[in-house]
Short mmCIF file of C-alpha atoms in Angstrom, two decimals:
data_model
loop_
_atom_site.label_atom_id
_atom_site.label_comp_id
_atom_site.label_asym_id
_atom_site.label_seq_id
_atom_site.Cartn_x
_atom_site.Cartn_y
_atom_site.Cartn_z
CA UNK A 8 -21.90 13.05 8.59
CA UNK A 9 -19.18 10.98 10.27
CA UNK A 10 -15.63 12.20 9.83
CA UNK A 11 -12.35 12.34 11.02
CA UNK A 12 -10.27 15.81 10.55
CA UNK A 13 -6.62 15.46 10.83
CA UNK A 14 -4.15 18.35 11.48
CA UNK A 15 -2.23 19.74 8.57
CA UNK A 16 1.22 18.72 7.01
CA UNK A 17 4.42 19.05 9.26
CA UNK A 18 8.06 19.44 8.44
CA UNK A 19 10.40 18.27 11.02
CA UNK A 20 14.11 18.00 11.71
CA UNK A 21 15.69 14.52 12.24
CA UNK A 22 15.48 13.70 15.79
CA UNK A 23 12.42 15.85 16.58
CA UNK A 24 9.02 14.67 17.52
CA UNK A 25 5.66 15.29 15.88
CA UNK A 26 2.01 15.11 17.26
CA UNK A 27 -0.88 14.64 14.86
CA UNK A 28 -4.29 15.34 15.75
CA UNK A 29 -7.50 13.70 14.61
CA UNK A 30 -10.80 15.12 15.56
CA UNK A 31 -13.81 12.95 15.26
CA UNK A 32 -17.40 14.04 14.69
CA UNK A 33 -20.65 12.61 13.74
CA UNK A 34 -20.60 9.76 16.14
CA UNK A 35 -19.96 8.79 19.50
CA UNK A 36 -16.19 9.01 19.94
CA UNK A 37 -15.73 6.68 22.71
CA UNK A 38 -17.66 3.85 20.87
CA UNK A 39 -15.18 2.91 18.43
CA UNK A 40 -11.47 2.22 18.20
CA UNK A 41 -9.07 4.56 16.43
CA UNK A 42 -6.29 3.18 14.57
CA UNK A 43 -3.27 4.86 12.83
CA UNK A 44 -1.98 3.87 9.58
CA UNK A 45 0.87 5.05 7.62
CA UNK A 46 1.91 5.09 4.14
CA UNK A 47 5.14 5.89 2.45
CA UNK A 48 5.33 7.52 -1.06
CA UNK A 49 4.12 4.68 -3.54
CA UNK A 50 3.96 2.21 -1.12
CA UNK A 51 1.55 0.01 0.83
CA UNK A 52 -0.49 0.54 4.05
CA UNK A 53 1.28 -0.11 7.45
CA UNK A 54 -0.69 -0.56 10.80
CA UNK A 55 0.90 1.43 13.54
CA UNK A 56 -1.39 0.81 16.37
CA UNK A 57 -4.72 1.63 18.02
CA UNK A 58 -6.47 3.27 20.96
CA UNK A 59 -9.69 2.61 22.70
CA UNK A 60 -11.14 5.91 23.15
CA UNK A 61 -13.28 4.96 26.08
CA UNK A 62 -10.38 3.43 28.34
CA UNK A 63 -7.35 4.89 26.80
CA UNK A 64 -6.14 1.42 26.37
CA UNK A 65 -3.42 1.21 23.49
CA UNK A 66 -1.72 -1.74 21.22
CA UNK A 67 1.09 -0.94 19.08
CA UNK A 68 2.78 -2.73 16.25
CA UNK A 69 6.25 -3.92 17.54
CA UNK A 70 8.05 -1.81 15.01
CA UNK A 71 6.66 1.42 16.64
CA UNK A 72 6.68 0.45 20.45
CA UNK A 73 8.51 2.86 22.42
CA UNK A 74 8.80 5.49 19.64
CA UNK A 75 5.09 6.21 19.09
CA UNK A 76 2.41 7.24 21.64
CA UNK A 77 -1.30 7.25 21.09
CA UNK A 78 -3.68 9.34 23.42
CA UNK A 79 -6.96 10.97 23.45
CA UNK A 80 -8.95 13.70 24.81
CA UNK A 81 -12.68 12.45 25.08
CA UNK A 82 -13.79 16.12 26.12
CA UNK A 83 -13.10 17.23 22.47
CA UNK A 84 -13.27 13.94 20.70
CA UNK A 85 -9.87 13.89 19.47
CA UNK A 86 -7.17 11.29 19.13
CA UNK A 87 -3.36 12.01 18.87
CA UNK A 88 -0.46 10.18 17.59
CA UNK A 89 2.93 11.30 18.52
CA UNK A 90 6.18 9.99 17.06
CA UNK A 91 9.61 10.61 18.69
CA UNK A 92 13.23 10.60 17.29
CA UNK A 93 11.96 11.06 13.72
CA UNK A 94 14.10 9.80 10.92
CA UNK A 95 14.07 10.20 7.08
CA UNK A 96 11.92 6.97 6.56
CA UNK A 97 9.17 8.55 8.86
CA UNK A 98 8.51 10.89 5.89
CA UNK A 99 5.03 9.26 5.13
CA UNK A 100 1.32 10.09 5.14
CA UNK A 101 -0.33 9.27 8.47
CA UNK A 102 -4.11 8.30 8.62
CA UNK A 103 -6.35 8.04 11.66
CA UNK A 104 -8.93 5.41 10.97
CA UNK A 105 -12.14 4.56 13.01
CA UNK A 106 -12.82 0.75 13.35
CA UNK A 107 -16.66 -0.21 13.10
CA UNK A 108 -17.49 -2.87 10.65
CA UNK A 109 -13.93 -2.89 9.17
CA UNK A 110 -11.88 0.29 9.06
CA UNK A 111 -14.86 2.24 7.75
CA UNK A 112 -13.96 5.97 8.10
CA UNK A 113 -10.49 7.30 7.25
CA UNK A 114 -8.93 10.90 7.76
CA UNK A 115 -7.58 12.44 4.73
CA UNK A 116 -4.22 12.00 5.88
CA UNK A 117 -1.39 14.16 7.33
CA UNK A 118 2.04 14.35 5.50
CA UNK A 119 5.10 14.40 7.82
CA UNK A 120 8.33 15.36 6.01
CA UNK A 121 11.47 14.83 8.03
CA UNK A 122 14.36 16.85 6.55
CA UNK A 123 17.26 18.79 7.84
CA UNK B 11 1.91 -12.05 12.67
CA UNK B 12 -0.65 -12.92 9.83
CA UNK B 13 0.95 -12.13 6.67
CA UNK B 14 -1.24 -11.54 3.63
CA UNK B 15 -0.04 -12.04 0.19
CA UNK B 16 -2.11 -10.44 -2.72
CA UNK B 17 -2.00 -11.58 -6.26
CA UNK B 18 -1.47 -10.60 -8.92
CA UNK B 19 0.74 -7.54 -8.26
CA UNK B 20 -0.86 -5.92 -11.35
CA UNK B 21 -3.89 -6.83 -13.22
CA UNK B 22 -4.62 -5.19 -16.64
CA UNK B 23 -8.10 -5.28 -17.90
CA UNK B 24 -10.37 -3.16 -20.02
CA UNK B 25 -13.80 -1.57 -18.94
CA UNK B 26 -16.57 -4.09 -18.83
CA UNK B 27 -14.24 -7.09 -17.89
CA UNK B 28 -14.42 -9.03 -14.84
CA UNK B 29 -11.66 -8.66 -12.24
CA UNK B 30 -10.55 -11.26 -9.77
CA UNK B 31 -8.10 -10.36 -6.98
CA UNK B 32 -6.54 -12.73 -4.46
CA UNK B 33 -5.60 -12.51 -1.09
CA UNK B 34 -3.87 -15.52 0.73
CA UNK B 35 -3.13 -15.56 4.58
CA UNK B 36 -0.14 -17.22 6.20
CA UNK B 37 -2.37 -18.70 8.74
CA UNK B 38 -6.22 -19.21 9.20
CA UNK B 39 -8.30 -16.91 10.71
CA UNK B 40 -12.08 -16.06 10.97
CA UNK B 41 -13.69 -14.52 7.80
CA UNK B 42 -15.42 -12.24 9.86
CA UNK B 43 -12.32 -10.01 10.16
CA UNK B 44 -11.15 -9.87 6.56
CA UNK B 45 -12.04 -6.40 4.64
CA UNK B 46 -11.04 -5.02 1.18
CA UNK B 47 -10.21 -1.23 0.66
CA UNK B 48 -9.78 0.77 -2.71
CA UNK B 49 -7.32 3.54 -2.85
CA UNK B 50 -7.00 6.16 -5.93
CA UNK B 51 -3.97 8.32 -6.17
CA UNK B 52 -4.08 11.22 -3.78
CA UNK B 53 -6.82 9.91 -1.69
CA UNK B 54 -7.29 8.02 1.71
CA UNK B 55 -8.39 4.26 1.09
CA UNK B 56 -11.88 3.56 1.15
CA UNK B 57 -13.70 0.36 2.66
CA UNK B 58 -15.26 -1.78 0.17
CA UNK B 59 -15.87 -5.09 1.93
CA UNK B 60 -15.71 -6.21 5.60
CA UNK B 61 -16.33 -9.63 7.12
CA UNK B 62 -15.07 -11.06 3.79
CA UNK B 63 -18.39 -10.80 1.89
CA UNK B 64 -20.38 -7.69 3.43
CA UNK B 65 -20.41 -4.50 1.11
CA UNK B 66 -19.76 -1.45 3.05
CA UNK B 67 -22.31 1.54 2.88
CA UNK B 68 -22.68 2.90 -0.74
CA UNK B 69 -20.55 0.35 -2.14
CA UNK B 70 -21.96 -0.92 -5.71
CA UNK B 71 -23.10 -4.27 -6.09
CA UNK B 72 -20.62 -5.08 -8.85
CA UNK B 73 -18.08 -5.49 -5.98
CA UNK B 74 -18.28 -8.84 -4.13
CA UNK B 75 -16.01 -10.67 -1.63
CA UNK B 76 -15.69 -14.32 -0.76
CA UNK B 77 -13.52 -16.76 0.85
CA UNK B 78 -12.75 -18.31 4.06
CA UNK B 79 -9.76 -19.58 6.12
CA UNK B 80 -6.70 -18.57 4.25
CA UNK B 81 -8.07 -17.78 0.67
CA UNK B 82 -10.15 -14.65 -0.04
CA UNK B 83 -11.39 -12.93 -2.96
CA UNK B 84 -12.50 -9.66 -4.22
CA UNK B 85 -14.44 -9.78 -7.70
CA UNK B 86 -15.55 -6.82 -9.69
CA UNK B 87 -18.08 -8.09 -12.09
CA UNK B 88 -18.03 -5.38 -14.71
CA UNK B 89 -15.25 -2.98 -14.53
CA UNK B 90 -16.21 0.84 -14.68
CA UNK B 91 -13.50 3.53 -15.45
CA UNK B 92 -13.68 4.58 -11.75
CA UNK B 93 -12.60 1.20 -10.49
CA UNK B 94 -9.03 1.37 -11.78
CA UNK B 95 -7.22 1.87 -8.56
CA UNK B 96 -5.18 -0.16 -5.93
CA UNK B 97 -6.92 -2.62 -3.91
CA UNK B 98 -5.58 -3.82 -0.47
CA UNK B 99 -6.85 -6.65 1.66
CA UNK B 100 -6.64 -6.67 5.53
CA UNK B 101 -7.13 -8.74 8.45
CA UNK B 102 -8.49 -7.15 11.70
CA UNK B 103 -8.88 -10.42 13.66
CA UNK B 104 -7.92 -10.48 17.41
CA UNK B 105 -4.49 -11.34 16.31
CA UNK B 106 -2.46 -8.26 16.64
CA UNK B 107 -0.88 -6.61 14.63
CA UNK B 108 -3.48 -5.82 11.99
CA UNK B 109 -1.99 -6.41 8.65
CA UNK B 110 -2.41 -5.53 5.00
CA UNK B 111 -1.68 -7.18 1.81
CA UNK B 112 0.89 -5.45 -0.43
CA UNK B 113 -1.88 -4.34 -2.75
CA UNK B 114 -3.09 -5.18 -6.34
CA UNK B 115 -2.92 -2.53 -8.88
CA UNK B 116 -5.89 -2.58 -11.23
CA UNK B 117 -4.86 -0.79 -14.52
CA UNK B 118 -6.51 -0.18 -17.84
CA UNK B 119 -5.41 -2.44 -20.46
#
């Protein structure tokens, strides 16, 4: 079945970086955009950016431009999101999401905790 | 940026009742790019409706979407106990960034 499997929870110090992976299976990876969405505890959904797995082209929300990098490795059908210069308000759940007809397949989320 | 405003913030209803959730956009966009999601505690969101009115795979027909331009509606015809959750609308038109509404919490009365 179509699924996105994300890497496990991370604990990082302020100022560090984190890289979250998202492995796709059950469909042609290069065929659909992968998006990243984050959610703070008890809060709503925030779109961060997207990557075209075929070309590697990316788009970012202005808020994350320059601090977030989206990449992919087509040989293993995996997308990555790296966040640099982590702050306490980056302690959220990060989701990778496939866009087909709407955002139809979501990973289970990766919790990142930023704490000294 | 297209801002989506959902109302009400919280909706208190009983099982069997009809729920009507609203999503209003700050500017008009194609209804082909409006989606609704359901999120339960501790779970990732789930796609319910895409293109404003098309049900995603496996979504019961008690869920329906409508609207165009700047005003969109999600209707749940007869609430089941499992429908109590938070609902988000989202626009995914060519106008980046993609944006979500702030959510409507549907709670049991």
